[in-house]
PDB file of C-alpha atoms in Angstrom:
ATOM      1  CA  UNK A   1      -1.932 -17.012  -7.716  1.00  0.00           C
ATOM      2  CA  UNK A   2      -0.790 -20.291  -9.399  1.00  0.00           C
ATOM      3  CA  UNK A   3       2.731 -21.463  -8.558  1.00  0.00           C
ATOM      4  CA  UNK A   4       3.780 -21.337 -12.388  1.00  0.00           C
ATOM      5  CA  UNK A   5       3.123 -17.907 -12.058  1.00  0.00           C
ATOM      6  CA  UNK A   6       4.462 -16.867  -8.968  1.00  0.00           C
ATOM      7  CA  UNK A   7       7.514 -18.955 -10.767  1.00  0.00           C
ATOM      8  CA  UNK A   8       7.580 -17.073 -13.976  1.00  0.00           C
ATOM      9  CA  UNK A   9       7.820 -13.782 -12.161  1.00  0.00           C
ATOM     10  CA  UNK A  10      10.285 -14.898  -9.497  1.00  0.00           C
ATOM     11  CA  UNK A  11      12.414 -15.892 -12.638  1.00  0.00           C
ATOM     12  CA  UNK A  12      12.283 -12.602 -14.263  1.00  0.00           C
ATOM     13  CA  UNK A  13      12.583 -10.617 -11.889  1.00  0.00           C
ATOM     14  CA  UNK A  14      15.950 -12.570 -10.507  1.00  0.00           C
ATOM     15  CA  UNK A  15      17.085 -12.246 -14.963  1.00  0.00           C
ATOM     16  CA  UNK A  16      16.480  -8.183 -14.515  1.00  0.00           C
ATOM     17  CA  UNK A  17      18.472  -7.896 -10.969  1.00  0.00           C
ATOM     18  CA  UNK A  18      21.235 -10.600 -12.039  1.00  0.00           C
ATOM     19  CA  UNK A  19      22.407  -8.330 -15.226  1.00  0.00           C
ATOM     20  CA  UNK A  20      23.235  -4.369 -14.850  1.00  0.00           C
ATOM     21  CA  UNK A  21      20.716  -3.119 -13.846  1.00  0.00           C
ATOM     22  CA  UNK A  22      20.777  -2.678  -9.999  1.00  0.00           C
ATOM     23  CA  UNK A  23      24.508  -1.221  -9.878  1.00  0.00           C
ATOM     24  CA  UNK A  24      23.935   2.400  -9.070  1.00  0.00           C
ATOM     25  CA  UNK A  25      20.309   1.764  -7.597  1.00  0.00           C
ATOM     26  CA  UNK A  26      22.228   2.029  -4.163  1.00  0.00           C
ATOM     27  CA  UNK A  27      20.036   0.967  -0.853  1.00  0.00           C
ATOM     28  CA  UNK A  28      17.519  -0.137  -2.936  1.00  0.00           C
ATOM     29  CA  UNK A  29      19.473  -2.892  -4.308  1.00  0.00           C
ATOM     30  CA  UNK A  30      19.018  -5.167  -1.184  1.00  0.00           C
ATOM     31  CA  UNK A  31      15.280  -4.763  -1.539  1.00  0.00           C
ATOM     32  CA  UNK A  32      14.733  -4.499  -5.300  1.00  0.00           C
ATOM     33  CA  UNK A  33      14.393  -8.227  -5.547  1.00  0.00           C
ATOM     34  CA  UNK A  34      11.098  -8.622  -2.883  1.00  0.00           C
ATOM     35  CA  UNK A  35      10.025  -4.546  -4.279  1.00  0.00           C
ATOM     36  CA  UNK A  36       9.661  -5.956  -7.679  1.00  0.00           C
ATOM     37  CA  UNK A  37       7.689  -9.453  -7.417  1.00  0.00           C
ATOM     38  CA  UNK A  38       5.314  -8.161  -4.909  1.00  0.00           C
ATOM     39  CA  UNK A  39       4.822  -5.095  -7.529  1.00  0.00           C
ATOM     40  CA  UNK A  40       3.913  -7.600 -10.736  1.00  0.00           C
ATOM     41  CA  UNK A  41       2.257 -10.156  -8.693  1.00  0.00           C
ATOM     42  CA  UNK A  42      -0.396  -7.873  -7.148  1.00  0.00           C
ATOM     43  CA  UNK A  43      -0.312  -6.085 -11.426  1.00  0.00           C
ATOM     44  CA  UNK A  44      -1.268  -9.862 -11.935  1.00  0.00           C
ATOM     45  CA  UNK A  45      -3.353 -10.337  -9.479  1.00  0.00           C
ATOM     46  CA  UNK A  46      -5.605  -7.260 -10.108  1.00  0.00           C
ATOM     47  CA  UNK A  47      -7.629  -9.042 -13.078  1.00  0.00           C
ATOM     48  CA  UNK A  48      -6.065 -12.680 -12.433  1.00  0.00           C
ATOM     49  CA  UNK A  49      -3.436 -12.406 -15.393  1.00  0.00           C
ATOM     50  CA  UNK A  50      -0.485 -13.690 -16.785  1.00  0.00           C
ATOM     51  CA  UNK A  51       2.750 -11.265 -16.206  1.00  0.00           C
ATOM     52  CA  UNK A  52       3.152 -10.650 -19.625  1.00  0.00           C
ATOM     53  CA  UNK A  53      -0.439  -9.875 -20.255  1.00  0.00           C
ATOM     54  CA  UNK A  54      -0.703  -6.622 -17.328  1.00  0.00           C
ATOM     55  CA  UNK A  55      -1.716  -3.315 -18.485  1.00  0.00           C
ATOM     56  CA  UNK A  56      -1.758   0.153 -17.456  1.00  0.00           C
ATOM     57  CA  UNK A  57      -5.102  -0.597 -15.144  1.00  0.00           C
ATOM     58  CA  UNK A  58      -3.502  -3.289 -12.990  1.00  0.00           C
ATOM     59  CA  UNK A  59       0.053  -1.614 -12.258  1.00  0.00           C
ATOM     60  CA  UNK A  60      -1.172   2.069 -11.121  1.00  0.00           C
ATOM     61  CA  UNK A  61      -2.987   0.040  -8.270  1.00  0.00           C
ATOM     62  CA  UNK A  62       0.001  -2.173  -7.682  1.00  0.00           C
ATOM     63  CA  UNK A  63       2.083  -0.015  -7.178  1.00  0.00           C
ATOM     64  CA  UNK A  64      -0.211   2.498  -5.168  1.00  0.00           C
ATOM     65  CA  UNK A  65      -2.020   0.449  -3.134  1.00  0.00           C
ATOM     66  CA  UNK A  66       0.425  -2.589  -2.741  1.00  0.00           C
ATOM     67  CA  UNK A  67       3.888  -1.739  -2.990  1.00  0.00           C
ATOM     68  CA  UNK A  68       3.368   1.537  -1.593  1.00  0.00           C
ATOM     69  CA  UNK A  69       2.746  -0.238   2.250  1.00  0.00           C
ATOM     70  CA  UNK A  70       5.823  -2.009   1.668  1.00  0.00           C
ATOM     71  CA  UNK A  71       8.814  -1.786   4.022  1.00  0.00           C
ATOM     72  CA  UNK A  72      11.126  -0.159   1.988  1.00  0.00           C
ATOM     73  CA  UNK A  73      14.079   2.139   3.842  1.00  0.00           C
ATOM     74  CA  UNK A  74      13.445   5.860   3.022  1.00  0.00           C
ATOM     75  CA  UNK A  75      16.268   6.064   1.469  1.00  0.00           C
ATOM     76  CA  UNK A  76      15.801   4.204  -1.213  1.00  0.00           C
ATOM     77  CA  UNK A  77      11.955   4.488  -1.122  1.00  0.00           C
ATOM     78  CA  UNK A  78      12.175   7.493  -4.207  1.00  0.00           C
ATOM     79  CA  UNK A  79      13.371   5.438  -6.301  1.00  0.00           C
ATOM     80  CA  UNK A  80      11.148   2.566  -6.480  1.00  0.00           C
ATOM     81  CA  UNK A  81       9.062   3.982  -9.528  1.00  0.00           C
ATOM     82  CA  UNK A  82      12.147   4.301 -11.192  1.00  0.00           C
ATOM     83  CA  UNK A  83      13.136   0.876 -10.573  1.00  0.00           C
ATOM     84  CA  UNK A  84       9.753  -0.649 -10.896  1.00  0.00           C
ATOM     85  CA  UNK A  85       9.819   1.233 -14.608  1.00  0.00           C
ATOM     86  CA  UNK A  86      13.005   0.136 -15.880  1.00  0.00           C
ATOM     87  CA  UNK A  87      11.683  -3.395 -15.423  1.00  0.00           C
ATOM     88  CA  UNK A  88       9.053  -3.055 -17.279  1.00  0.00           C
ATOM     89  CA  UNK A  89      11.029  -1.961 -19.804  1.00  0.00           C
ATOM     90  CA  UNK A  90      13.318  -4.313 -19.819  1.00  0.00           C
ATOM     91  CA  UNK A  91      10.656  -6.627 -20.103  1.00  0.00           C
ATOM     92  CA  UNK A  92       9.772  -5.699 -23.575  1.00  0.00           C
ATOM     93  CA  UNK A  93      13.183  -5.278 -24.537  1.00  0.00           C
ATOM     94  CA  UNK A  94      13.337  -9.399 -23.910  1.00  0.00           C
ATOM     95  CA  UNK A  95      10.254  -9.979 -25.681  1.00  0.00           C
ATOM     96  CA  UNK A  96       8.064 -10.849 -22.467  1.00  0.00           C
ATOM     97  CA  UNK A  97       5.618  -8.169 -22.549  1.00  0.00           C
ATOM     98  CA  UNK A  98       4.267  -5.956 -24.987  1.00  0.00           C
ATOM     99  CA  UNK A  99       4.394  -1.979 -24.284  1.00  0.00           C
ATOM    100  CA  UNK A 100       6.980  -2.740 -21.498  1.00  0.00           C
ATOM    101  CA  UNK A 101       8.172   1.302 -22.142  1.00  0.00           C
ATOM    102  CA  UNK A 102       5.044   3.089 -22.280  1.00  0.00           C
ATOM    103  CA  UNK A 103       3.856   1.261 -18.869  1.00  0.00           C
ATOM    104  CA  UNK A 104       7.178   1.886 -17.219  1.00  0.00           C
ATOM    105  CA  UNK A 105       6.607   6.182 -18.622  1.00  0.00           C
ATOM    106  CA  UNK A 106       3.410   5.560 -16.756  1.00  0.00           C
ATOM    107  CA  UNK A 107       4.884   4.232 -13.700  1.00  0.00           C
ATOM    108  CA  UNK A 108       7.577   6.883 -13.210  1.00  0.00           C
ATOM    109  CA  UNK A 109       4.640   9.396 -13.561  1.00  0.00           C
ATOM    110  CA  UNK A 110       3.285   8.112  -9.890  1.00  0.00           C
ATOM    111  CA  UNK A 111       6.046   8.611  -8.554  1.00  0.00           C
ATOM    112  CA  UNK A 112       5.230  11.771  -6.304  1.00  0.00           C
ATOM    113  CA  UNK A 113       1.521  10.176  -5.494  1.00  0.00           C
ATOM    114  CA  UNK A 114       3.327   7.109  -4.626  1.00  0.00           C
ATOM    115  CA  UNK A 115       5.638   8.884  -2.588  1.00  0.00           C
ATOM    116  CA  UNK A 116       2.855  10.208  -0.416  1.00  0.00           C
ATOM    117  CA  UNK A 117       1.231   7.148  -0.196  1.00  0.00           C
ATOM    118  CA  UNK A 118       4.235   5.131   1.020  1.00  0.00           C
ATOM    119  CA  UNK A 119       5.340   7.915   3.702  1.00  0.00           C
ATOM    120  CA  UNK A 120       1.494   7.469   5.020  1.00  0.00           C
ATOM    121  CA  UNK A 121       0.367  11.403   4.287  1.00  0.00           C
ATOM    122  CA  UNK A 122      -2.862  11.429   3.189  1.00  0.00           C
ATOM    123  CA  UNK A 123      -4.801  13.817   1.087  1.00  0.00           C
ATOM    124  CA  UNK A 124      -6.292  17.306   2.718  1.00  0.00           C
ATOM    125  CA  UNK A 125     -10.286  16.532   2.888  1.00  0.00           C
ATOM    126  CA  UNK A 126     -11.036  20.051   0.733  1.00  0.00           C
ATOM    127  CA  UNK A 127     -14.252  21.877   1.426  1.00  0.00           C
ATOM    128  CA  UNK A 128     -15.593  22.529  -2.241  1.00  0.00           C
ATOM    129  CA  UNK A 129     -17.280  25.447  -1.915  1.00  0.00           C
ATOM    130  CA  UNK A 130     -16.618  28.735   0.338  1.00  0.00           C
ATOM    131  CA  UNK A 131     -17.097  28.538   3.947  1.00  0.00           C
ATOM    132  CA  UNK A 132     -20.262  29.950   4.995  1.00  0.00           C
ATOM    133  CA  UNK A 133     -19.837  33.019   7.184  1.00  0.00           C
ATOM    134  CA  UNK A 134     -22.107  34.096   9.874  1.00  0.00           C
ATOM    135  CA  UNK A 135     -23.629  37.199   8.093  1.00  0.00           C
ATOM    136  CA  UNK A 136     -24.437  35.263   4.856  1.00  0.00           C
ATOM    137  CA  UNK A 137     -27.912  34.721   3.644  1.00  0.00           C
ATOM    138  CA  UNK A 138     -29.041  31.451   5.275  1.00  0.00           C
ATOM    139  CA  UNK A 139     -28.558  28.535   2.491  1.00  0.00           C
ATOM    140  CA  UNK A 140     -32.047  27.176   3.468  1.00  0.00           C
ATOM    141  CA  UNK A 141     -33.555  30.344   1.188  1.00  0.00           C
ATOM    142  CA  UNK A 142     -35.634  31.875   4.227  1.00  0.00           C
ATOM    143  CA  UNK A 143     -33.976  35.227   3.468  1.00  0.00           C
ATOM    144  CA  UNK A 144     -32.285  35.450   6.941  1.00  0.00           C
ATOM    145  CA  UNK A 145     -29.188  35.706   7.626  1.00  0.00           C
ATOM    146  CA  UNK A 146     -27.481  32.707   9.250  1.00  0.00           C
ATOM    147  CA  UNK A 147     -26.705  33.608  12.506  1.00  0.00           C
ATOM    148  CA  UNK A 148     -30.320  34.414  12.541  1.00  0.00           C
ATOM    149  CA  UNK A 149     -31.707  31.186  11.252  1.00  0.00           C
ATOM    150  CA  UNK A 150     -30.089  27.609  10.650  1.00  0.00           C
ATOM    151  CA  UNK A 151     -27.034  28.390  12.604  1.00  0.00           C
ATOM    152  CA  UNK A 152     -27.964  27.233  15.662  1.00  0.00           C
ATOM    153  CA  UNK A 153     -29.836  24.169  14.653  1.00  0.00           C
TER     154      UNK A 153
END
């Protein structure tokens, strides 16, 4: 990441926390600052692009696989979709990038898969079809049951 950019996103992320916007964001105000650049430099990052030039494709990632390993106190850890959607908002509401509102929709719609992300759950491996039971017909096609044939193997 070039230094202009890591600049230009330092700068607006410090306009969007120095106005209104953090006053009832609670616990998450002392880490909003750090929450937010790390959040639109890896967006930027993604396909090697300006900050005003991300898209829908480079902040689901960002804020799933990035931001979500952050140390962020569990507190305020809920409301980081929120907060990371409001700036993108704001963003287009100061001109600096185009569909600002629609990506910061889509980023409040992660919020529960980023939730189990950050907290470390992972996803139930599913098994997709019925379990096989003992007195089934063997899946080989023999015409035996299981525990007769490939059960044992």
């Amino acid at each position: 990441m070039t230094d202009a950019r890591r600049d230009r996103i330092e700068s607006w992320v410090a306009d969007f926390c120095g106005g209104d916007a953090l006053t009832d964001r609670g616990e998450l105000r002392e880490a909003a600052g750090g929450v937010l650049v790390a959040f639109l430099e890896a967006a930027c990052r993604r396909r090697d692009v300006e900050p005003g030039d991300v898209e829908e494709e480079d902040i689901g990632p960002a804020l799933l696989e990035h931001v979500a390993r952050l140390a962020v106190p569990d507190d305020a850890r809920s409301g980081v979709p929120a907060l990371c959607g409001d700036l993108l908002g704001w963003l287009e509401t100061e001109g600096r990038l185009s569909g600002g509102r629609a990506l910061g929709t889509f980023v409040r719609a992660l919020g529960p898969r980023y939730l189990e992300r950050s907290a470390g759950k992972g996803t139930p491996d599913r098994r997709p079809g019925t379990k096989l039971g003992r007195n089934d017909p063997c899946p080989c096609g023999s015409g035996n049951k299981y525990k007769k044939c490939c059960m044992n193997l």
